[in-house]
């Protein structure tokens, strides 16, 4: 999406700039609502559509439908940016090939261009992330206590308005988007979606998932109750999506099966013999992959079949509060563990994988000697990210989307925002290879 920021109706006039936002997906603020707000603020908007789902969510004029190849995309976006005199680019996620290519092309042309990246909230469910340059492992946030605790905002908690989550609404939006992608697929023959299945199958998976929601919730509640009745110590393993770009780009694992294999192998060899391994599915998993079957096979292979449990759904907070420690690749669900001082290990690159927050000694030692969470560092870190990167709102309700828009526009216009009154952050650690867990 290309937009030209002009002075708003009230308040100090920001410098004119343009914003590029490309490739909207189900985790984005509604492009329709976003475009209407930009127009109301005096902002001319040009959106780039890459597939039928993008077209479905943009009822305004001024859109460009890119039907070319990935190889030709940098020249296209550069020519468009030059015509618009673009000074800012807004992305939904920072790992997709089209996004990476756009940033590289535009920064080569205009090095000072500002890159704003939306992502799901680091703090959930009432926040979304909006950062400069990158998110998650590419976030500019510092990674050391000595750089975090002296910051003024580290001592300043931030409180937002409760919005709540809506997995059902997200699933419905995803279905409509995939149907539109399928119906208009003949217009975008060069588009390659980041999910391995076609849009029609993706929509069907979500339809089946939503249809079985009540039964699945009842089964998860029963399994939780059975787990608690055993009164045995357990470790909680948090799954992510195989298509999650944090797995693809910032993880040593090819998929969740490889992750589970490493965890089960280590658990079998090093965990206390009376402990259980509880694996929780991601709440937005559409059921494409048989994680429960994979876990059962791994349990047999490593001799721990009687010690593994699988829960599809369930109460994350309750499961965390009862566990001895939690394991993740780099899911932000790990922050919920830190918030409750639950020992945590991150096996991939993660924003929160700091000495003092996460176990640094390797997976094999985690089962018997997990490093405790430094409460002072955690609260300072949380205060910092809430002030520096979080916008109160939600991607999955009309009210939440409007809150995101209201909080985002001043940031994009340069007149307000989480970082406006704070000194520059120290340089963050660059993303590099992480040793095998």
GROMACS .gro file of C-alpha atoms in nm:
model
  437
    1UNK     CA    1   0.000   0.000   0.000
    2UNK     CA    2   0.142   0.340  -0.095
    3UNK     CA    3   0.010   0.640   0.092
    4UNK     CA    4   0.115   1.003   0.097
    5UNK     CA    5   0.103   1.165   0.439
    6UNK     CA    6  -0.006   1.526   0.437
    7UNK     CA    7  -0.066   1.764   0.728
    8UNK     CA    8  -0.360   1.650   0.939
    9UNK     CA    9  -0.661   1.858   1.025
   10UNK     CA   10  -0.548   1.955   1.372
   11UNK     CA   11  -0.223   1.987   1.562
   12UNK     CA   12   0.125   2.048   1.425
   13UNK     CA   13   0.175   1.960   1.060
   14UNK     CA   14   0.408   1.666   1.001
   15UNK     CA   15   0.652   1.677   0.717
   16UNK     CA   16   0.498   1.538   0.396
   17UNK     CA   17   0.586   1.176   0.346
   18UNK     CA   18   0.461   0.867   0.177
   19UNK     CA   19   0.407   0.524   0.323
   20UNK     CA   20   0.433   0.191   0.150
   21UNK     CA   21   0.251  -0.106   0.297
   22UNK     CA   22   0.257  -0.432   0.108
   23UNK     CA   23   0.084  -0.767   0.133
   24UNK     CA   24  -0.191  -0.760   0.389
   25UNK     CA   25  -0.280  -1.087   0.557
   26UNK     CA   26  -0.516  -1.212   0.827
   27UNK     CA   27  -0.294  -1.068   1.102
   28UNK     CA   28  -0.315  -0.713   0.971
   29UNK     CA   29  -0.536  -0.429   1.081
   30UNK     CA   30  -0.831  -0.409   0.842
   31UNK     CA   31  -0.703  -0.235   0.530
   32UNK     CA   32  -1.050  -0.095   0.464
   33UNK     CA   33  -1.068   0.075   0.803
   34UNK     CA   34  -0.704   0.181   0.780
   35UNK     CA   35  -0.759   0.337   0.438
   36UNK     CA   36  -1.070   0.522   0.553
   37UNK     CA   37  -0.881   0.666   0.849
   38UNK     CA   38  -0.593   0.778   0.628
   39UNK     CA   39  -0.832   0.947   0.388
   40UNK     CA   40  -1.005   1.121   0.678
   41UNK     CA   41  -0.669   1.251   0.799
   42UNK     CA   42  -0.592   1.400   0.459
   43UNK     CA   43  -0.369   1.116   0.345
   44UNK     CA   44  -0.372   1.000  -0.016
   45UNK     CA   45  -0.346   0.622  -0.030
   46UNK     CA   46  -0.231   0.383  -0.301
   47UNK     CA   47  -0.239   0.016  -0.207
   48UNK     CA   48  -0.051  -0.266  -0.375
   49UNK     CA   49  -0.258  -0.586  -0.401
   50UNK     CA   50  -0.078  -0.917  -0.444
   51UNK     CA   51  -0.378  -1.152  -0.440
   52UNK     CA   52  -0.756  -1.165  -0.430
   53UNK     CA   53  -0.760  -1.150  -0.052
   54UNK     CA   54  -0.591  -0.811  -0.068
   55UNK     CA   55  -0.853  -0.691  -0.318
   56UNK     CA   56  -1.137  -0.815  -0.096
   57UNK     CA   57  -1.023  -0.602   0.194
   58UNK     CA   58  -0.971  -0.278   0.002
   59UNK     CA   59  -1.294  -0.116  -0.128
   60UNK     CA   60  -1.122   0.212  -0.216
   61UNK     CA   61  -0.981   0.337  -0.544
   62UNK     CA   62  -0.615   0.398  -0.610
   63UNK     CA   63  -0.501   0.039  -0.565
   64UNK     CA   64  -0.235  -0.122  -0.782
   65UNK     CA   65  -0.262  -0.493  -0.851
   66UNK     CA   66   0.084  -0.641  -0.886
   67UNK     CA   67   0.068  -0.946  -1.114
   68UNK     CA   68   0.436  -0.973  -1.198
   69UNK     CA   69   0.703  -1.209  -1.075
   70UNK     CA   70   0.899  -1.187  -0.753
   71UNK     CA   71   1.208  -1.101  -0.958
   72UNK     CA   72   1.037  -0.802  -1.120
   73UNK     CA   73   0.886  -0.670  -0.797
   74UNK     CA   74   1.181  -0.450  -0.683
   75UNK     CA   75   1.174  -0.250  -1.008
   76UNK     CA   76   0.797  -0.210  -0.982
   77UNK     CA   77   0.793  -0.088  -0.623
   78UNK     CA   78   1.092   0.140  -0.681
   79UNK     CA   79   0.926   0.308  -0.980
   80UNK     CA   80   0.604   0.350  -0.786
   81UNK     CA   81   0.788   0.490  -0.484
   82UNK     CA   82   0.975   0.741  -0.697
   83UNK     CA   83   0.653   0.867  -0.850
   84UNK     CA   84   0.500   0.904  -0.503
   85UNK     CA   85   0.820   1.042  -0.344
   86UNK     CA   86   0.791   0.780  -0.072
   87UNK     CA   87   0.959   0.849   0.261
   88UNK     CA   88   0.808   0.569   0.473
   89UNK     CA   89   0.715   0.206   0.420
   90UNK     CA   90   0.460   0.022   0.635
   91UNK     CA   91   0.465  -0.357   0.638
   92UNK     CA   92   0.268  -0.637   0.799
   93UNK     CA   93   0.553  -0.857   0.920
   94UNK     CA   94   0.914  -0.824   0.813
   95UNK     CA   95   1.006  -1.169   0.682
   96UNK     CA   96   0.809  -1.224   0.362
   97UNK     CA   97   1.017  -1.216   0.043
   98UNK     CA   98   0.815  -0.934  -0.115
   99UNK     CA   99   0.859  -0.723   0.198
  100UNK     CA  100   1.231  -0.787   0.221
  101UNK     CA  101   1.279  -0.704  -0.147
  102UNK     CA  102   1.077  -0.383  -0.114
  103UNK     CA  103   1.279  -0.262   0.184
  104UNK     CA  104   1.611  -0.342   0.016
  105UNK     CA  105   1.514  -0.165  -0.307
  106UNK     CA  106   1.377   0.145  -0.137
  107UNK     CA  107   1.664   0.177   0.110
  108UNK     CA  108   1.914   0.155  -0.175
  109UNK     CA  109   1.728   0.443  -0.339
  110UNK     CA  110   1.660   0.644  -0.023
  111UNK     CA  111   1.873   0.527   0.274
  112UNK     CA  112   1.685   0.744   0.523
  113UNK     CA  113   1.349   0.584   0.445
  114UNK     CA  114   1.158   0.487   0.758
  115UNK     CA  115   1.029   0.131   0.787
  116UNK     CA  116   0.730   0.066   1.016
  117UNK     CA  117   0.637  -0.295   1.085
  118UNK     CA  118   0.310  -0.423   1.230
  119UNK     CA  119   0.294  -0.759   1.404
  120UNK     CA  120   0.085  -0.937   1.664
  121UNK     CA  121   0.134  -0.785   2.007
  122UNK     CA  122   0.429  -0.884   2.219
  123UNK     CA  123   0.189  -0.827   2.508
  124UNK     CA  124  -0.146  -0.996   2.451
  125UNK     CA  125  -0.439  -0.992   2.406
  126UNK     CA  126  -0.488  -0.614   2.421
  127UNK     CA  127  -0.191  -0.487   2.220
  128UNK     CA  128  -0.040  -0.499   1.872
  129UNK     CA  129   0.320  -0.429   1.779
  130UNK     CA  130   0.439  -0.137   1.567
  131UNK     CA  131   0.817  -0.098   1.549
  132UNK     CA  132   1.074   0.080   1.340
  133UNK     CA  133   1.279  -0.138   1.104
  134UNK     CA  134   1.179  -0.482   1.232
  135UNK     CA  135   0.997  -0.695   1.488
  136UNK     CA  136   1.067  -1.002   1.700
  137UNK     CA  137   1.426  -1.116   1.636
  138UNK     CA  138   1.485  -0.811   1.413
  139UNK     CA  139   1.353  -0.568   1.674
  140UNK     CA  140   1.585  -0.278   1.760
  141UNK     CA  141   1.521  -0.336   2.131
  142UNK     CA  142   1.832  -0.391   2.348
  143UNK     CA  143   1.908  -0.741   2.475
  144UNK     CA  144   2.109  -0.677   2.792
  145UNK     CA  145   2.004  -0.574   3.140
  146UNK     CA  146   2.266  -0.301   3.158
  147UNK     CA  147   2.114  -0.138   2.849
  148UNK     CA  148   1.751  -0.181   2.958
  149UNK     CA  149   1.729  -0.092   3.326
  150UNK     CA  150   1.879   0.262   3.298
  151UNK     CA  151   1.617   0.363   3.038
  152UNK     CA  152   1.357   0.604   3.184
  153UNK     CA  153   1.061   0.402   3.057
  154UNK     CA  154   1.191   0.085   3.226
  155UNK     CA  155   1.052   0.228   3.549
  156UNK     CA  156   0.722   0.344   3.394
  157UNK     CA  157   0.447   0.081   3.365
  158UNK     CA  158   0.194   0.132   3.088
  159UNK     CA  159  -0.167   0.025   3.114
  160UNK     CA  160  -0.411  -0.016   2.827
  161UNK     CA  161  -0.781  -0.071   2.774
  162UNK     CA  162  -0.893  -0.433   2.772
  163UNK     CA  163  -1.000  -0.546   2.426
  164UNK     CA  164  -0.998  -0.924   2.443
  165UNK     CA  165  -0.910  -1.184   2.181
  166UNK     CA  166  -1.131  -1.332   1.908
  167UNK     CA  167  -1.001  -1.649   1.749
  168UNK     CA  168  -1.341  -1.709   1.589
  169UNK     CA  169  -1.343  -1.369   1.420
  170UNK     CA  170  -0.988  -1.425   1.297
  171UNK     CA  171  -1.085  -1.760   1.150
  172UNK     CA  172  -1.387  -1.613   0.971
  173UNK     CA  173  -1.175  -1.333   0.824
  174UNK     CA  174  -0.918  -1.588   0.712
  175UNK     CA  175  -1.185  -1.798   0.538
  176UNK     CA  176  -1.325  -1.501   0.344
  177UNK     CA  177  -0.976  -1.391   0.247
  178UNK     CA  178  -0.883  -1.739   0.121
  179UNK     CA  179  -1.208  -1.769  -0.077
  180UNK     CA  180  -1.139  -1.432  -0.242
  181UNK     CA  181  -0.783  -1.543  -0.312
  182UNK     CA  182  -0.916  -1.856  -0.482
  183UNK     CA  183  -1.188  -1.681  -0.685
  184UNK     CA  184  -0.951  -1.413  -0.814
  185UNK     CA  185  -0.653  -1.640  -0.849
  186UNK     CA  186  -0.665  -1.619  -1.229
  187UNK     CA  187  -0.567  -1.251  -1.198
  188UNK     CA  188  -0.258  -1.324  -0.988
  189UNK     CA  189  -0.100  -1.630  -1.149
  190UNK     CA  190   0.250  -1.537  -1.033
  191UNK     CA  191   0.155  -1.499  -0.667
  192UNK     CA  192   0.296  -1.761  -0.432
  193UNK     CA  193   0.129  -1.770  -0.092
  194UNK     CA  194   0.340  -1.828   0.218
  195UNK     CA  195   0.124  -2.125   0.319
  196UNK     CA  196   0.192  -2.457   0.145
  197UNK     CA  197  -0.170  -2.541   0.055
  198UNK     CA  198  -0.393  -2.359  -0.189
  199UNK     CA  199  -0.642  -2.097  -0.065
  200UNK     CA  200  -0.944  -2.325  -0.105
  201UNK     CA  201  -0.789  -2.594   0.117
  202UNK     CA  202  -0.685  -2.330   0.371
  203UNK     CA  203  -1.042  -2.199   0.382
  204UNK     CA  204  -1.172  -2.554   0.422
  205UNK     CA  205  -0.935  -2.623   0.709
  206UNK     CA  206  -1.055  -2.311   0.889
  207UNK     CA  207  -1.419  -2.403   0.827
  208UNK     CA  208  -1.362  -2.747   0.979
  209UNK     CA  209  -1.165  -2.596   1.266
  210UNK     CA  210  -1.437  -2.348   1.355
  211UNK     CA  211  -1.710  -2.612   1.320
  212UNK     CA  212  -1.541  -2.839   1.573
  213UNK     CA  213  -1.450  -2.564   1.817
  214UNK     CA  214  -1.693  -2.654   2.098
  215UNK     CA  215  -1.604  -3.023   2.091
  216UNK     CA  216  -1.234  -2.940   2.087
  217UNK     CA  217  -1.268  -2.705   2.383
  218UNK     CA  218  -1.452  -2.970   2.584
  219UNK     CA  219  -1.182  -3.227   2.504
  220UNK     CA  220  -0.907  -2.984   2.605
  221UNK     CA  221  -1.080  -2.909   2.935
  222UNK     CA  222  -1.111  -3.281   3.008
  223UNK     CA  223  -0.742  -3.339   2.934
  224UNK     CA  224  -0.643  -3.048   3.156
  225UNK     CA  225  -0.850  -3.186   3.441
  226UNK     CA  226  -0.693  -3.529   3.395
  227UNK     CA  227  -0.346  -3.374   3.397
  228UNK     CA  228  -0.407  -3.189   3.722
  229UNK     CA  229  -0.555  -3.500   3.884
  230UNK     CA  230  -0.229  -3.687   3.824
  231UNK     CA  231  -0.050  -3.446   4.060
  232UNK     CA  232   0.282  -3.497   3.885
  233UNK     CA  233   0.537  -3.229   3.797
  234UNK     CA  234   0.524  -3.132   3.432
  235UNK     CA  235   0.695  -2.913   3.175
  236UNK     CA  236   0.492  -2.723   2.918
  237UNK     CA  237   0.598  -2.720   2.551
  238UNK     CA  238   0.449  -2.438   2.342
  239UNK     CA  239   0.391  -2.514   1.975
  240UNK     CA  240   0.392  -2.259   1.694
  241UNK     CA  241   0.273  -2.275   1.334
  242UNK     CA  242   0.492  -2.447   1.077
  243UNK     CA  243   0.437  -2.148   0.845
  244UNK     CA  244   0.528  -1.896   1.115
  245UNK     CA  245   0.808  -1.681   0.974
  246UNK     CA  246   0.970  -1.686   1.318
  247UNK     CA  247   1.019  -2.060   1.264
  248UNK     CA  248   1.128  -2.024   0.902
  249UNK     CA  249   1.376  -1.739   0.955
  250UNK     CA  250   1.467  -1.728   1.324
  251UNK     CA  251   1.473  -2.092   1.432
  252UNK     CA  252   1.713  -2.387   1.404
  253UNK     CA  253   1.415  -2.613   1.328
  254UNK     CA  254   1.256  -2.682   0.989
  255UNK     CA  255   0.915  -2.739   1.148
  256UNK     CA  256   0.735  -2.834   1.468
  257UNK     CA  257   0.807  -3.203   1.420
  258UNK     CA  258   1.182  -3.135   1.433
  259UNK     CA  259   1.129  -2.914   1.740
  260UNK     CA  260   0.929  -3.185   1.917
  261UNK     CA  261   1.191  -3.444   1.829
  262UNK     CA  262   1.467  -3.242   1.995
  263UNK     CA  263   1.255  -3.169   2.301
  264UNK     CA  264   1.143  -3.531   2.347
  265UNK     CA  265   1.498  -3.660   2.300
  266UNK     CA  266   1.633  -3.426   2.566
  267UNK     CA  267   1.341  -3.484   2.803
  268UNK     CA  268   1.382  -3.862   2.783
  269UNK     CA  269   1.753  -3.843   2.862
  270UNK     CA  270   1.767  -3.566   3.121
  271UNK     CA  271   1.431  -3.486   3.284
  272UNK     CA  272   1.335  -3.624   3.627
  273UNK     CA  273   1.175  -3.967   3.573
  274UNK     CA  274   0.854  -3.872   3.754
  275UNK     CA  275   0.790  -3.565   3.537
  276UNK     CA  276   0.551  -3.527   3.243
  277UNK     CA  277   0.589  -3.345   2.912
  278UNK     CA  278   0.275  -3.150   2.816
  279UNK     CA  279   0.255  -3.018   2.460
  280UNK     CA  280   0.007  -2.739   2.387
  281UNK     CA  281  -0.104  -2.664   2.030
  282UNK     CA  282  -0.101  -2.309   1.898
  283UNK     CA  283  -0.447  -2.147   1.928
  284UNK     CA  284  -0.445  -2.050   1.558
  285UNK     CA  285  -0.341  -2.392   1.430
  286UNK     CA  286  -0.594  -2.492   1.163
  287UNK     CA  287  -0.539  -2.864   1.207
  288UNK     CA  288  -0.333  -2.919   0.893
  289UNK     CA  289  -0.053  -3.102   1.076
  290UNK     CA  290  -0.100  -3.401   1.307
  291UNK     CA  291   0.106  -3.282   1.603
  292UNK     CA  292  -0.064  -3.526   1.841
  293UNK     CA  293   0.029  -3.818   1.617
  294UNK     CA  294   0.386  -3.691   1.589
  295UNK     CA  295   0.410  -3.665   1.968
  296UNK     CA  296   0.277  -4.018   2.016
  297UNK     CA  297   0.531  -4.158   1.770
  298UNK     CA  298   0.816  -3.969   1.936
  299UNK     CA  299   0.702  -4.089   2.277
  300UNK     CA  300   0.727  -4.449   2.158
  301UNK     CA  301   1.063  -4.386   1.993
  302UNK     CA  302   1.226  -4.235   2.301
  303UNK     CA  303   1.057  -4.456   2.561
  304UNK     CA  304   0.840  -4.185   2.719
  305UNK     CA  305   0.501  -4.279   2.573
  306UNK     CA  306   0.344  -4.285   2.918
  307UNK     CA  307   0.485  -3.944   3.010
  308UNK     CA  308   0.369  -3.724   2.721
  309UNK     CA  309   0.038  -3.537   2.705
  310UNK     CA  310  -0.114  -3.333   2.421
  311UNK     CA  311  -0.369  -3.053   2.460
  312UNK     CA  312  -0.529  -2.880   2.160
  313UNK     CA  313  -0.660  -2.562   2.318
  314UNK     CA  314  -0.698  -2.532   2.692
  315UNK     CA  315  -0.617  -2.258   2.937
  316UNK     CA  316  -0.263  -2.133   2.874
  317UNK     CA  317  -0.245  -1.939   3.199
  318UNK     CA  318  -0.359  -2.233   3.409
  319UNK     CA  319  -0.114  -2.467   3.237
  320UNK     CA  320   0.170  -2.221   3.289
  321UNK     CA  321   0.094  -2.164   3.655
  322UNK     CA  322   0.110  -2.536   3.726
  323UNK     CA  323   0.426  -2.622   3.533
  324UNK     CA  324   0.790  -2.652   3.642
  325UNK     CA  325   0.910  -2.469   3.331
  326UNK     CA  326   0.810  -2.382   2.976
  327UNK     CA  327   0.981  -2.450   2.643
  328UNK     CA  328   0.933  -2.246   2.327
  329UNK     CA  329   1.113  -2.177   2.002
  330UNK     CA  330   1.038  -1.806   2.003
  331UNK     CA  331   0.663  -1.768   2.057
  332UNK     CA  332   0.552  -1.454   2.239
  333UNK     CA  333   0.342  -1.687   2.453
  334UNK     CA  334   0.669  -1.729   2.639
  335UNK     CA  335   0.623  -1.377   2.773
  336UNK     CA  336   0.320  -1.505   2.965
  337UNK     CA  337   0.553  -1.751   3.139
  338UNK     CA  338   0.800  -1.475   3.228
  339UNK     CA  339   0.515  -1.261   3.361
  340UNK     CA  340   0.444  -1.537   3.614
  341UNK     CA  341   0.812  -1.600   3.693
  342UNK     CA  342   0.793  -1.943   3.528
  343UNK     CA  343   1.138  -2.061   3.410
  344UNK     CA  344   1.155  -2.043   3.030
  345UNK     CA  345   1.393  -2.156   2.758
  346UNK     CA  346   1.378  -2.023   2.399
  347UNK     CA  347   1.537  -2.254   2.143
  348UNK     CA  348   1.534  -1.999   1.860
  349UNK     CA  349   1.602  -1.627   1.827
  350UNK     CA  350   1.353  -1.444   2.048
  351UNK     CA  351   1.312  -1.083   2.153
  352UNK     CA  352   1.288  -1.195   2.515
  353UNK     CA  353   1.580  -1.441   2.516
  354UNK     CA  354   1.792  -1.234   2.754
  355UNK     CA  355   2.025  -1.348   3.031
  356UNK     CA  356   1.817  -1.302   3.343
  357UNK     CA  357   1.490  -1.376   3.167
  358UNK     CA  358   1.541  -1.705   2.982
  359UNK     CA  359   1.752  -2.008   3.069
  360UNK     CA  360   2.086  -1.978   2.891
  361UNK     CA  361   2.242  -2.312   2.978
  362UNK     CA  362   2.100  -2.533   2.705
  363UNK     CA  363   1.798  -2.762   2.692
  364UNK     CA  364   1.955  -3.064   2.861
  365UNK     CA  365   2.021  -2.872   3.183
  366UNK     CA  366   1.684  -2.697   3.180
  367UNK     CA  367   1.489  -2.998   3.309
  368UNK     CA  368   1.678  -3.019   3.638
  369UNK     CA  369   1.834  -2.674   3.691
  370UNK     CA  370   1.627  -2.405   3.515
  371UNK     CA  371   1.754  -2.051   3.567
  372UNK     CA  372   1.507  -1.831   3.758
  373UNK     CA  373   1.343  -1.523   3.608
  374UNK     CA  374   1.485  -1.191   3.732
  375UNK     CA  375   1.163  -1.012   3.827
  376UNK     CA  376   1.317  -0.664   3.826
  377UNK     CA  377   1.463  -0.714   3.480
  378UNK     CA  378   1.139  -0.861   3.347
  379UNK     CA  379   0.927  -0.568   3.461
  380UNK     CA  380   1.181  -0.318   3.329
  381UNK     CA  381   1.192  -0.501   2.997
  382UNK     CA  382   0.813  -0.523   2.975
  383UNK     CA  383   0.775  -0.152   3.055
  384UNK     CA  384   1.031  -0.071   2.785
  385UNK     CA  385   0.863  -0.271   2.509
  386UNK     CA  386   0.517  -0.146   2.602
  387UNK     CA  387   0.637   0.214   2.576
  388UNK     CA  388   0.855   0.161   2.272
  389UNK     CA  389   0.659  -0.077   2.053
  390UNK     CA  390   0.301  -0.150   2.162
  391UNK     CA  391  -0.024   0.005   2.041
  392UNK     CA  392  -0.336  -0.064   2.246
  393UNK     CA  393  -0.594  -0.250   2.037
  394UNK     CA  394  -0.663  -0.570   1.848
  395UNK     CA  395  -0.663  -0.694   1.489
  396UNK     CA  396  -0.978  -0.901   1.541
  397UNK     CA  397  -1.265  -0.675   1.647
  398UNK     CA  398  -1.408  -0.353   1.506
  399UNK     CA  399  -1.337  -0.167   1.828
  400UNK     CA  400  -0.987  -0.309   1.855
  401UNK     CA  401  -0.904  -0.222   1.493
  402UNK     CA  402  -1.020   0.135   1.545
  403UNK     CA  403  -0.800   0.158   1.855
  404UNK     CA  404  -0.502   0.036   1.652
  405UNK     CA  405  -0.570   0.295   1.384
  406UNK     CA  406  -0.613   0.578   1.634
  407UNK     CA  407  -0.287   0.483   1.802
  408UNK     CA  408  -0.096   0.425   1.478
  409UNK     CA  409  -0.170   0.731   1.267
  410UNK     CA  410   0.009   0.979   1.494
  411UNK     CA  411   0.313   0.747   1.496
  412UNK     CA  412   0.318   0.716   1.118
  413UNK     CA  413   0.267   1.091   1.077
  414UNK     CA  414   0.555   1.155   1.315
  415UNK     CA  415   0.352   1.366   1.557
  416UNK     CA  416   0.327   1.119   1.845
  417UNK     CA  417   0.395   0.763   1.940
  418UNK     CA  418   0.561   0.523   2.181
  419UNK     CA  419   0.913   0.648   2.102
  420UNK     CA  420   0.848   1.019   2.051
  421UNK     CA  421   0.978   1.156   2.380
  422UNK     CA  422   1.238   0.894   2.463
  423UNK     CA  423   1.614   0.899   2.396
  424UNK     CA  424   1.745   0.664   2.126
  425UNK     CA  425   1.781   0.300   2.222
  426UNK     CA  426   2.125   0.145   2.251
  427UNK     CA  427   2.219  -0.073   1.955
  428UNK     CA  428   2.055  -0.415   1.977
  429UNK     CA  429   2.238  -0.739   1.917
  430UNK     CA  430   2.222  -0.833   1.548
  431UNK     CA  431   2.046  -1.151   1.446
  432UNK     CA  432   2.307  -1.419   1.395
  433UNK     CA  433   2.333  -1.797   1.405
  434UNK     CA  434   2.212  -1.952   1.729
  435UNK     CA  435   2.381  -2.271   1.850
  436UNK     CA  436   2.178  -2.588   1.817
  437UNK     CA  437   1.974  -2.644   2.134
   0.00000   0.00000   0.00000
